XYZ file of N, CA, C and O in Angstrom:
808
model
N 62.742 11.676 -16.561
C 61.804 10.583 -16.341
C 62.041 9.986 -14.965
O 63.163 9.813 -14.541
N 60.970 9.652 -14.243
C 61.100 9.103 -12.909
C 61.730 7.728 -12.953
O 61.753 7.071 -13.987
N 62.226 7.288 -11.767
C 62.824 5.972 -11.697
C 61.835 4.882 -12.048
O 62.174 3.903 -12.710
N 60.555 5.066 -11.605
C 59.532 4.073 -11.895
C 59.266 3.991 -13.389
O 59.162 2.904 -13.962
N 59.195 5.157 -14.046
C 58.946 5.172 -15.481
C 60.100 4.527 -16.237
O 59.899 3.769 -17.183
N 61.337 4.829 -15.816
C 62.503 4.239 -16.461
C 62.474 2.724 -16.325
O 62.770 1.987 -17.268
N 62.079 2.268 -15.120
C 62.010 0.827 -14.889
C 60.949 0.190 -15.786
O 61.170 -0.868 -16.379
N 59.784 0.875 -15.895
C 58.697 0.340 -16.701
C 59.135 0.173 -18.150
O 58.955 -0.883 -18.750
N 59.746 1.219 -18.744
C 60.101 1.140 -20.140
C 61.274 0.210 -20.381
O 61.388 -0.391 -21.441
N 62.147 0.051 -19.393
C 63.197 -0.950 -19.498
C 62.584 -2.346 -19.545
O 62.982 -3.204 -20.331
N 61.563 -2.548 -18.700
C 60.873 -3.834 -18.670
C 60.153 -4.089 -19.980
O 60.169 -5.199 -20.520
N 59.509 -3.044 -20.530
C 58.795 -3.189 -21.796
C 59.736 -3.625 -22.905
O 59.392 -4.471 -23.729
N 60.915 -3.030 -22.931
C 61.874 -3.385 -23.970
C 62.281 -4.842 -23.853
O 62.429 -5.552 -24.844
N 62.450 -5.306 -22.607
C 62.814 -6.705 -22.395
C 61.674 -7.616 -22.809
O 61.874 -8.651 -23.437
N 60.433 -7.238 -22.481
C 59.276 -8.022 -22.883
C 59.199 -8.103 -24.400
O 58.957 -9.148 -24.989
N 59.426 -6.936 -25.046
C 59.377 -6.903 -26.504
C 60.389 -7.842 -27.122
O 60.101 -8.537 -28.088
N 61.577 -7.903 -26.552
C 62.612 -8.757 -27.111
C 62.275 -10.230 -26.959
O 62.800 -11.069 -27.662
N 61.345 -10.537 -26.040
C 60.910 -11.914 -25.845
C 59.682 -12.243 -26.691
O 59.075 -13.295 -26.535
N 59.275 -11.299 -27.561
C 58.159 -11.575 -28.450
C 56.868 -10.955 -27.998
O 55.816 -11.217 -28.545
N 56.887 -10.106 -26.976
C 55.689 -9.413 -26.555
C 54.707 -10.269 -25.795
O 53.556 -9.885 -25.608
N 55.101 -11.468 -25.339
C 54.175 -12.383 -24.697
C 53.657 -11.856 -23.372
O 52.665 -12.341 -22.861
N 54.322 -10.842 -22.800
C 53.862 -10.298 -21.531
C 52.773 -9.259 -21.682
O 52.274 -8.736 -20.687
N 52.370 -8.907 -22.906
C 51.329 -7.914 -23.143
C 50.098 -8.636 -23.680
O 50.073 -9.065 -24.839
N 49.063 -8.791 -22.873
C 47.887 -9.549 -23.307
C 47.226 -8.950 -24.539
O 47.046 -7.737 -24.642
N 46.873 -9.811 -25.484
C 46.116 -9.410 -26.674
C 46.794 -8.324 -27.487
O 46.121 -7.512 -28.134
N 48.108 -8.293 -27.458
C 48.849 -7.308 -28.251
C 49.968 -8.044 -28.978
O 51.041 -8.285 -28.416
N 49.738 -8.419 -30.238
C 50.682 -9.282 -30.961
C 51.851 -8.543 -31.599
O 52.229 -8.827 -32.736
N 52.413 -7.566 -30.878
C 53.524 -6.799 -31.403
C 54.662 -6.750 -30.393
O 54.439 -6.677 -29.187
N 55.872 -6.774 -30.901
C 57.062 -6.608 -30.078
C 57.356 -5.123 -29.915
O 57.331 -4.363 -30.886
N 57.609 -4.705 -28.679
C 58.002 -3.325 -28.394
C 59.526 -3.275 -28.449
O 60.203 -3.841 -27.600
N 60.041 -2.600 -29.436
C 61.485 -2.561 -29.644
C 62.138 -1.310 -29.086
O 61.702 -0.743 -28.084
N 63.166 -0.858 -29.767
C 63.973 0.273 -29.296
C 63.165 1.568 -29.265
O 62.420 1.881 -30.197
N 63.325 2.323 -28.190
C 62.632 3.597 -28.060
C 63.348 4.669 -28.865
O 64.573 4.699 -28.936
N 62.587 5.580 -29.471
C 63.165 6.717 -30.201
C 63.447 7.819 -29.185
O 62.564 8.599 -28.807
N 64.666 7.871 -28.714
C 65.032 8.756 -27.610
C 64.840 10.234 -27.957
O 64.479 11.041 -27.105
N 65.088 10.601 -29.204
C 65.019 12.018 -29.584
C 63.600 12.574 -29.522
O 63.414 13.792 -29.542
N 62.604 11.694 -29.438
C 61.207 12.147 -29.383
C 60.706 12.319 -27.946
O 59.655 12.900 -27.716
N 61.461 11.831 -26.996
C 61.046 11.895 -25.590
C 60.816 13.346 -25.178
O 61.636 14.229 -25.435
N 59.668 13.610 -24.538
C 59.328 14.948 -24.074
C 58.496 15.758 -25.037
O 57.953 16.800 -24.678
N 58.355 15.292 -26.280
C 57.552 16.017 -27.259
C 56.077 15.646 -27.197
O 55.226 16.339 -27.765
N 55.764 14.561 -26.527
C 54.408 14.033 -26.474
C 54.236 13.291 -25.160
O 55.202 13.044 -24.433
N 53.001 12.906 -24.851
C 52.773 12.079 -23.667
C 53.159 10.627 -23.943
O 53.239 9.816 -23.022
N 53.400 10.299 -25.214
C 53.749 8.938 -25.614
C 55.255 8.754 -25.740
O 55.971 9.677 -26.089
N 55.681 7.532 -25.486
C 57.016 7.090 -25.855
C 56.862 6.334 -27.183
O 55.962 5.500 -27.320
N 57.699 6.629 -28.152
C 57.589 6.005 -29.473
C 58.702 4.981 -29.649
O 59.878 5.289 -29.425
N 58.305 3.776 -30.035
C 59.242 2.672 -30.180
C 59.170 2.089 -31.584
O 58.120 2.082 -32.220
N 60.289 1.567 -32.041
C 60.268 0.690 -33.202
C 59.636 -0.620 -32.762
O 59.670 -0.983 -31.582
N 59.068 -1.346 -33.705
C 58.450 -2.615 -33.339
C 58.152 -3.463 -34.557
O 58.411 -3.056 -35.692
N 57.597 -4.635 -34.298
C 57.155 -5.491 -35.393
C 56.122 -6.477 -34.880
O 56.001 -6.729 -33.681
N 55.344 -7.022 -35.809
C 54.315 -7.987 -35.450
C 54.957 -9.335 -35.137
O 55.975 -9.713 -35.727
N 54.362 -10.035 -34.200
C 54.911 -11.324 -33.784
C 54.378 -12.453 -34.658
O 53.593 -13.290 -34.239
N 54.786 -12.434 -35.909
C 54.439 -13.521 -36.812
C 55.644 -13.825 -37.688
O 56.704 -13.203 -37.548
N 55.472 -14.742 -38.584
C 56.616 -15.153 -39.404
C 57.113 -14.028 -40.306
O 58.297 -13.944 -40.620
N 56.201 -13.138 -40.724
C 56.594 -12.036 -41.604
C 57.266 -10.901 -40.837
O 57.974 -10.095 -41.428
N 57.024 -10.830 -39.517
C 57.576 -9.764 -38.675
C 57.332 -8.381 -39.296
O 58.263 -7.586 -39.489
N 56.069 -8.128 -39.618
C 55.666 -6.851 -40.213
C 56.139 -5.689 -39.351
O 55.859 -5.615 -38.160
N 56.868 -4.763 -39.970
C 57.392 -3.612 -39.239
C 56.256 -2.707 -38.774
O 55.241 -2.547 -39.453
N 56.433 -2.101 -37.614
C 55.417 -1.207 -37.054
C 56.096 -0.166 -36.181
O 57.280 -0.268 -35.857
N 55.328 0.856 -35.833
C 55.730 1.793 -34.793
C 54.809 1.559 -33.615
O 53.595 1.394 -33.790
N 55.359 1.507 -32.414
C 54.549 1.249 -31.224
C 54.615 2.452 -30.289
O 55.696 2.864 -29.865
N 53.449 3.010 -30.000
C 53.322 4.115 -29.060
C 52.974 3.529 -27.697
O 52.046 2.720 -27.578
N 53.708 3.937 -26.673
C 53.512 3.397 -25.326
C 53.307 4.536 -24.337
O 54.063 5.512 -24.330
N 52.277 4.392 -23.512
C 52.020 5.380 -22.463
C 52.075 4.707 -21.100
O 51.439 3.678 -20.875
N 52.817 5.302 -20.187
C 52.994 4.793 -18.828
C 51.855 5.328 -17.946
O 51.813 6.517 -17.636
N 50.936 4.461 -17.527
C 49.749 4.890 -16.781
C 50.053 5.343 -15.358
O 49.196 5.945 -14.709
N 51.274 5.103 -14.883
C 51.616 5.575 -13.541
C 51.827 7.087 -13.514
O 52.004 7.667 -12.438
N 51.786 7.738 -14.657
C 52.066 9.180 -14.730
C 50.904 10.037 -14.244
O 51.080 11.226 -14.008
N 49.704 9.490 -14.142
C 48.624 10.293 -13.582
C 47.307 10.199 -14.315
O 47.250 9.795 -15.483
N 46.227 10.614 -13.631
C 44.874 10.451 -14.120
C 44.553 11.208 -15.391
O 44.009 10.644 -16.349
N 44.850 12.510 -15.438
C 44.523 13.307 -16.624
C 45.344 12.859 -17.830
O 44.832 12.793 -18.957
N 46.598 12.562 -17.611
C 47.429 12.054 -18.695
C 46.882 10.733 -19.220
O 46.816 10.510 -20.429
N 46.481 9.863 -18.309
C 45.937 8.572 -18.711
C 44.644 8.756 -19.496
O 44.421 8.094 -20.514
N 43.787 9.666 -19.053
C 42.530 9.921 -19.759
C 42.791 10.428 -21.175
O 42.096 10.052 -22.126
N 43.794 11.290 -21.325
C 44.143 11.801 -22.649
C 44.652 10.679 -23.549
O 44.305 10.602 -24.738
N 45.487 9.788 -23.001
C 46.007 8.660 -23.775
C 44.882 7.704 -24.155
O 44.853 7.174 -25.274
N 43.944 7.471 -23.245
C 42.802 6.611 -23.539
C 41.931 7.214 -24.642
O 41.410 6.493 -25.501
N 41.796 8.531 -24.634
C 41.036 9.195 -25.692
C 41.728 9.023 -27.039
O 41.081 8.772 -28.054
N 43.054 9.139 -27.043
C 43.815 8.936 -28.280
C 43.620 7.529 -28.818
O 43.414 7.329 -30.025
N 43.669 6.536 -27.929
C 43.470 5.141 -28.348
C 42.076 4.960 -28.940
O 41.910 4.322 -29.992
N 41.067 5.528 -28.285
C 39.691 5.420 -28.785
C 39.561 6.038 -30.170
O 38.961 5.447 -31.072
N 40.149 7.225 -30.348
C 40.039 7.913 -31.639
C 40.833 7.189 -32.722
O 40.392 7.105 -33.878
N 41.997 6.656 -32.388
C 42.790 5.923 -33.372
C 42.039 4.679 -33.848
O 42.131 4.292 -35.025
N 41.298 4.056 -32.940
C 40.545 2.855 -33.296
C 39.367 3.155 -34.208
O 38.973 2.301 -35.021
N 38.783 4.327 -34.076
C 37.523 4.607 -34.765
C 37.649 5.535 -35.974
O 36.769 5.515 -36.844
N 38.690 6.342 -36.046
C 38.834 7.277 -37.154
C 39.679 6.661 -38.271
O 40.774 6.168 -38.018
N 39.153 6.710 -39.477
C 39.879 6.167 -40.627
C 39.937 7.230 -41.719
O 38.908 7.730 -42.177
N 41.133 7.572 -42.134
C 41.342 8.543 -43.196
C 42.773 8.385 -43.674
O 43.678 8.109 -42.864
N 43.029 8.534 -44.971
C 44.400 8.380 -45.477
C 45.400 9.330 -44.841
O 46.610 9.052 -44.849
N 44.928 10.443 -44.286
C 45.835 11.407 -43.683
C 46.094 11.195 -42.207
O 46.868 11.944 -41.600
N 45.459 10.194 -41.608
C 45.667 9.876 -40.191
C 46.579 8.657 -40.087
O 46.457 7.714 -40.874
N 47.507 8.673 -39.156
C 48.404 7.535 -38.945
C 47.569 6.252 -38.863
O 46.604 6.173 -38.094
N 47.932 5.265 -39.669
C 47.113 4.048 -39.772
C 47.303 3.157 -38.545
O 48.399 2.690 -38.246
N 46.204 2.939 -37.845
C 46.180 2.126 -36.628
C 46.162 0.652 -36.995
O 45.411 0.224 -37.877
N 46.977 -0.151 -36.310
C 47.032 -1.585 -36.539
C 46.423 -2.382 -35.392
O 45.638 -3.294 -35.617
N 46.781 -2.028 -34.173
C 46.283 -2.769 -33.008
C 46.585 -1.966 -31.754
O 47.414 -1.048 -31.774
N 45.916 -2.313 -30.669
C 46.148 -1.616 -29.415
C 45.755 -2.467 -28.233
O 45.030 -3.454 -28.374
N 46.234 -2.089 -27.076
C 45.896 -2.815 -25.844
C 46.117 -1.898 -24.653
O 46.915 -0.952 -24.713
N 45.395 -2.178 -23.589
C 45.562 -1.441 -22.347
C 45.675 -2.432 -21.199
O 44.849 -3.346 -21.070
N 46.702 -2.262 -20.375
C 46.886 -3.077 -19.186
C 46.800 -2.166 -17.966
O 46.563 -0.967 -18.090
N 47.017 -2.715 -16.799
C 46.991 -1.912 -15.580
C 48.140 -0.918 -15.543
O 48.049 0.117 -14.867
N 49.217 -1.194 -16.274
C 50.415 -0.352 -16.225
C 50.598 0.568 -17.419
O 51.246 1.606 -17.313
N 50.060 0.198 -18.575
C 50.395 0.949 -19.782
C 49.318 0.832 -20.853
O 48.432 -0.029 -20.785
N 49.409 1.724 -21.841
C 48.572 1.694 -23.036
C 49.504 1.557 -24.228
O 50.542 2.230 -24.297
N 49.138 0.704 -25.169
C 49.962 0.431 -26.340
C 49.156 0.672 -27.612
O 47.990 0.291 -27.691
N 49.781 1.271 -28.600
C 49.181 1.398 -29.918
C 50.221 1.035 -30.969
O 51.311 1.626 -30.991
N 49.906 0.085 -31.824
C 50.771 -0.252 -32.950
C 50.198 0.404 -34.196
O 48.991 0.344 -34.446
N 51.070 1.051 -34.974
C 50.645 1.726 -36.201
C 51.567 1.346 -37.350
O 52.578 0.674 -37.160
N 51.200 1.825 -38.529
C 52.120 1.700 -39.654
C 53.463 2.317 -39.260
O 53.522 3.203 -38.389
N 54.554 1.898 -39.891
C 55.858 2.485 -39.553
C 55.906 3.966 -39.902
O 55.674 4.348 -41.050
N 56.174 4.784 -38.915
C 56.270 6.228 -39.135
C 57.435 6.793 -38.324
O 57.890 6.190 -37.359
N 57.872 7.980 -38.739
C 58.913 8.723 -38.028
C 58.342 10.075 -37.638
O 57.658 10.712 -38.447
N 58.566 10.551 -36.414
C 58.108 11.897 -36.054
C 58.643 12.930 -37.039
O 59.811 12.879 -37.427
N 57.784 13.857 -37.463
C 58.202 14.882 -38.418
C 59.422 15.646 -37.911
O 60.309 16.010 -38.695
N 59.470 15.872 -36.604
C 60.588 16.632 -36.036
C 61.923 15.926 -36.216
O 62.984 16.551 -36.113
N 61.893 14.633 -36.523
C 63.119 13.860 -36.692
C 63.360 13.460 -38.142
O 64.358 12.800 -38.447
N 62.436 13.824 -39.022
C 62.585 13.464 -40.436
C 63.746 14.240 -41.043
O 63.946 15.425 -40.752
N 64.492 13.598 -41.901
C 65.704 14.210 -42.459
C 65.491 14.804 -43.844
O 66.334 15.549 -44.323
N 64.375 14.477 -44.503
C 64.124 14.999 -45.846
C 63.655 16.444 -45.762
O 62.652 16.748 -45.126
N 64.366 17.347 -46.384
C 64.037 18.774 -46.305
C 63.536 19.324 -47.641
O 63.528 20.527 -47.865
N 63.105 18.450 -48.530
C 62.619 18.876 -49.839
C 61.399 19.783 -49.693
O 60.405 19.412 -49.076
N 61.482 20.995 -50.267
C 60.403 21.973 -50.122
C 59.097 21.493 -50.737
O 58.013 21.763 -50.205
N 59.179 20.784 -51.839
C 57.968 20.306 -52.500
C 57.236 19.297 -51.613
O 56.003 19.327 -51.489
N 58.000 18.411 -50.976
C 57.399 17.437 -50.069
C 56.778 18.128 -48.862
O 55.720 17.718 -48.368
N 57.405 19.182 -48.389
C 56.850 19.921 -47.257
C 55.534 20.586 -47.620
O 54.572 20.548 -46.855
N 55.484 21.184 -48.796
C 54.238 21.829 -49.233
C 53.123 20.799 -49.376
O 51.986 21.029 -48.949
N 53.464 19.654 -49.969
C 52.476 18.601 -50.127
C 52.045 18.062 -48.759
O 50.860 17.805 -48.529
N 52.994 17.917 -47.853
C 52.673 17.439 -46.514
C 51.740 18.383 -45.779
O 50.761 17.950 -45.141
N 52.004 19.682 -45.851
C 51.140 20.666 -45.207
C 49.735 20.624 -45.797
O 48.738 20.729 -45.071
N 49.662 20.457 -47.115
C 48.355 20.353 -47.760
C 47.586 19.135 -47.245
O 46.387 19.220 -46.949
N 48.266 17.992 -47.122
C 47.600 16.764 -46.664
C 47.148 16.887 -45.212
O 46.082 16.387 -44.838
N 47.940 17.543 -44.372
C 47.538 17.731 -42.979
C 46.321 18.646 -42.909
O 45.363 18.394 -42.156
N 46.326 19.723 -43.701
C 45.173 20.629 -43.738
C 43.931 19.899 -44.226
O 42.819 20.095 -43.697
N 44.098 19.042 -45.208
C 42.979 18.256 -45.732
C 42.421 17.312 -44.660
O 41.203 17.127 -44.546
N 43.311 16.737 -43.878
C 42.884 15.819 -42.814
C 42.158 16.564 -41.702
O 41.147 16.095 -41.173
N 42.656 17.735 -41.342
C 41.973 18.550 -40.329
C 40.588 18.976 -40.822
O 39.629 19.031 -40.040
N 40.482 19.259 -42.111
C 39.184 19.599 -42.692
C 38.226 18.416 -42.582
O 37.040 18.588 -42.262
N 38.721 17.201 -42.843
C 37.905 15.999 -42.700
C 37.379 15.862 -41.269
O 36.183 15.598 -41.051
N 38.258 16.055 -40.287
C 37.839 15.946 -38.896
C 36.779 16.985 -38.564
O 35.778 16.689 -37.898
N 36.998 18.206 -39.021
C 36.106 19.308 -38.679
C 34.768 19.229 -39.399
O 33.708 19.323 -38.772
N 34.799 19.038 -40.724
C 33.576 19.118 -41.510
C 32.814 17.795 -41.575
O 31.591 17.780 -41.481
N 33.525 16.695 -41.748
C 32.845 15.402 -41.887
C 32.543 14.743 -40.551
O 31.497 14.101 -40.392
N 33.468 14.873 -39.595
C 33.300 14.203 -38.301
C 32.797 15.131 -37.206
O 32.459 14.649 -36.116
N 32.793 16.442 -37.468
C 32.378 17.430 -36.470
C 33.236 17.318 -35.213
O 32.747 17.394 -34.082
N 34.534 17.144 -35.419
C 35.481 16.996 -34.321
C 36.543 18.088 -34.380
O 36.870 18.591 -35.453
N 37.101 18.423 -33.221
C 38.211 19.357 -33.111
C 39.469 18.565 -32.766
O 39.456 17.752 -31.839
N 40.555 18.770 -33.530
C 41.803 18.075 -33.217
C 42.480 18.720 -32.006
O 42.882 18.027 -31.066
N 42.621 20.027 -32.045
C 43.107 20.829 -30.910
C 44.556 20.587 -30.510
O 45.006 21.115 -29.498
N 45.285 19.799 -31.278
C 46.678 19.527 -30.908
C 47.564 19.437 -32.151
O 48.510 18.663 -32.198
N 47.225 20.233 -33.163
C 48.004 20.208 -34.403
C 49.329 20.939 -34.196
O 49.359 22.144 -33.970
N 50.409 20.206 -34.246
C 51.750 20.761 -34.053
C 52.754 19.771 -34.639
O 52.384 18.669 -35.051
N 54.018 20.143 -34.666
C 55.041 19.283 -35.247
C 55.080 17.914 -34.581
O 55.247 16.891 -35.256
N 54.890 17.877 -33.253
C 54.967 16.610 -32.523
C 53.816 15.669 -32.858
O 53.883 14.472 -32.560
N 52.743 16.186 -33.479
C 51.580 15.374 -33.826
C 51.585 14.936 -35.287
O 50.618 14.321 -35.746
N 52.639 15.271 -36.008
C 52.739 14.899 -37.418
C 53.860 13.870 -37.594
O 54.941 14.017 -37.016
N 53.569 12.847 -38.397
C 54.518 11.756 -38.610
C 54.687 11.518 -40.106
O 53.827 11.881 -40.911
N 55.801 10.912 -40.466
C 56.136 10.698 -41.868
C 56.279 9.203 -42.124
O 56.964 8.495 -41.373
N 55.635 8.714 -43.178
C 55.733 7.305 -43.538
C 57.033 7.046 -44.290
O 57.758 7.968 -44.677
N 57.300 5.784 -44.561
C 58.502 5.433 -45.315
C 58.451 5.988 -46.738
O 59.487 6.205 -47.369
N 57.226 6.218 -47.241
C 57.075 6.769 -48.587
C 57.160 8.291 -48.604
O 57.041 8.908 -49.663
N 57.349 8.902 -47.428
C 57.460 10.350 -47.352
C 56.146 11.077 -47.171
O 56.101 12.311 -47.194
N 55.051 10.326 -46.980
C 53.738 10.939 -46.787
C 53.581 11.397 -45.342
O 53.957 10.689 -44.411
N 53.020 12.583 -45.163
C 52.754 13.098 -43.829
C 51.433 12.547 -43.310
O 50.442 12.488 -44.048
N 51.429 12.162 -42.032
C 50.226 11.633 -41.389
C 49.984 12.399 -40.085
O 50.921 12.754 -39.367
N 48.722 12.593 -39.762
C 48.343 13.280 -38.532
C 48.135 12.279 -37.405
O 47.452 11.271 -37.576
N 48.746 12.545 -36.273
C 48.544 11.744 -35.074
C 48.189 12.673 -33.925
O 47.491 13.669 -34.109
N 48.660 12.351 -32.731
C 48.421 13.227 -31.593
C 46.945 13.464 -31.324
O 46.514 14.599 -31.145
N 46.170 12.384 -31.257
C 44.712 12.503 -31.122
C 44.242 12.584 -29.674
O 43.061 12.388 -29.395
N 45.133 12.925 -28.761
C 44.788 12.940 -27.330
C 43.625 13.871 -26.999
O 42.849 13.613 -26.071
N 43.493 14.971 -27.721
C 42.499 15.990 -27.384
C 41.312 16.009 -28.338
O 40.425 16.857 -28.195
N 41.269 15.113 -29.290
C 40.189 15.118 -30.276
C 38.845 14.899 -29.601
O 38.655 13.970 -28.816
N 37.892 15.794 -29.908
C 36.554 15.669 -29.327
C 35.590 16.549 -30.114
O 36.003 17.382 -30.928
N 34.295 16.382 -29.847
C 33.283 17.207 -30.493
C 33.367 18.632 -29.967
O 33.698 18.856 -28.797
N 33.073 19.590 -30.840
C 33.130 20.988 -30.424
C 32.089 21.285 -29.354
O 32.352 22.018 -28.402
N 30.901 20.702 -29.491
C 29.859 20.878 -28.474
C 30.036 19.821 -27.390
O 30.404 18.689 -27.677
N 29.810 20.200 -26.154
C 29.983 19.233 -25.074
C 29.907 19.849 -23.699
O 30.290 19.245 -22.712
N 29.399 21.069 -23.618
C 29.167 21.737 -22.334
C 30.429 21.796 -21.477
O 30.383 21.587 -20.264
N 31.555 22.069 -22.125
C 32.801 22.250 -21.381
C 33.496 20.992 -20.928
O 34.522 21.052 -20.248
N 32.969 19.805 -21.306
C 33.559 18.550 -20.853
C 34.441 17.902 -21.918
O 34.877 16.772 -21.749
N 34.697 18.618 -22.998
C 35.485 18.034 -24.072
C 36.915 17.780 -23.615
O 37.451 18.454 -22.747
N 37.532 16.799 -24.282
C 38.914 16.431 -23.945
C 39.858 17.612 -24.078
O 40.764 17.797 -23.268
N 39.647 18.466 -25.109
C 40.581 19.572 -25.320
C 40.428 20.658 -24.258
O 41.292 21.511 -24.123
N 39.362 20.641 -23.492
C 39.221 21.578 -22.373
C 39.695 20.941 -21.061
O 40.238 21.609 -20.187
N 39.494 19.646 -20.931
C 39.846 18.973 -19.676
C 41.320 18.608 -19.567
O 41.901 18.690 -18.488
N 41.938 18.201 -20.684
C 43.266 17.599 -20.613
C 44.360 18.392 -21.308
O 45.522 17.972 -21.320
N 44.023 19.545 -21.884
C 45.020 20.311 -22.646
C 46.252 20.645 -21.810
O 47.371 20.670 -22.327
N 46.068 20.895 -20.524
C 47.182 21.307 -19.680
C 48.260 20.263 -19.494
O 49.370 20.596 -19.076
N 47.965 19.001 -19.821
C 48.964 17.944 -19.620
C 49.774 17.660 -20.890
O 50.735 16.896 -20.852
N 49.402 18.285 -22.012
C 50.101 18.045 -23.276
C 51.349 18.922 -23.338
O 51.268 20.140 -23.160
N 52.530 18.355 -23.562
C 53.773 19.150 -23.602
C 53.688 20.317 -24.585
O 53.340 20.136 -25.749
N 53.981 21.524 -24.090
C 54.021 22.703 -24.931
C 52.684 23.261 -25.347
O 52.615 24.216 -26.132
N 51.590 22.713 -24.823
C 50.273 23.125 -25.322
C 49.936 24.575 -24.991
O 49.325 25.279 -25.797
N 50.329 25.030 -23.820
C 49.958 26.391 -23.405
C 50.501 27.440 -24.371
O 49.893 28.496 -24.565
N 51.621 27.148 -25.026
C 52.226 28.116 -25.939
C 51.484 28.237 -27.259
O 51.644 29.227 -27.975
N 50.674 27.239 -27.589
C 49.954 27.266 -28.874
C 48.446 27.187 -28.704
O 47.720 27.006 -29.698
N 47.946 27.331 -27.471
C 46.522 27.262 -27.222
C 45.780 28.390 -27.939
O 46.203 29.554 -27.907
N 44.678 28.067 -28.594
C 43.865 29.078 -29.269
C 43.316 30.044 -28.223
O 42.880 29.625 -27.147
N 43.346 31.353 -28.502
C 42.892 32.353 -27.529
C 41.481 32.107 -27.019
O 41.193 32.317 -25.838
N 40.587 31.631 -27.905
C 39.200 31.411 -27.470
C 39.096 30.288 -26.438
O 38.211 30.278 -25.600
N 40.029 29.303 -26.489
C 40.024 28.263 -25.483
C 40.561 28.778 -24.155
O 40.048 28.474 -23.089
N 41.619 29.566 -24.233
C 42.222 30.084 -23.021
C 41.313 31.010 -22.266
O 41.400 31.146 -21.039
N 40.396 31.674 -22.966
C 39.497 32.636 -22.327
C 38.283 31.984 -21.689
O 37.522 32.627 -20.998
N 38.099 30.671 -21.929
C 36.907 29.992 -21.417
C 37.242 29.162 -20.183
O 38.348 28.837 -19.927
């Protein structure tokens, strides 16, 4: 991570510890970053909570806008899709904000699947079924392509339920080549290794 990015996230953590007052219209504290997830996504994932008396627990996704235009566009697309898509299999969105420096998304408390410690085979089978069901919802009901289904895009709730995230590339299949999954796929970590052949040929 660049020195500027390190400085930004250090500052965010300090702001979060002060109650998040430095983030306009975002009533959540940005807490400790999940270091083991760094590099798996364009987002930094933090523990967090709502700034009220109940201190409702949350997960906060943070994107550093100094990283570049295409990355920022992908993060903005994810924020838009998280705000508008509702399904039990999608990570539940709570709130979000965008400043000149960063994009923030608060969600239900989740853990990246890659860091989940439960290895129960039955839960894995059920989780895979729920993710497939959610992708079917996006494809058939919403006429959208997720285009980024991978371990880094799956999260686990406290109840052990699998949720789909990683909505950076979600877009309509039709779009005359201007879809997010055609424009921004190259900036997603590890995407080239799992790109569908039909996309790579176009």
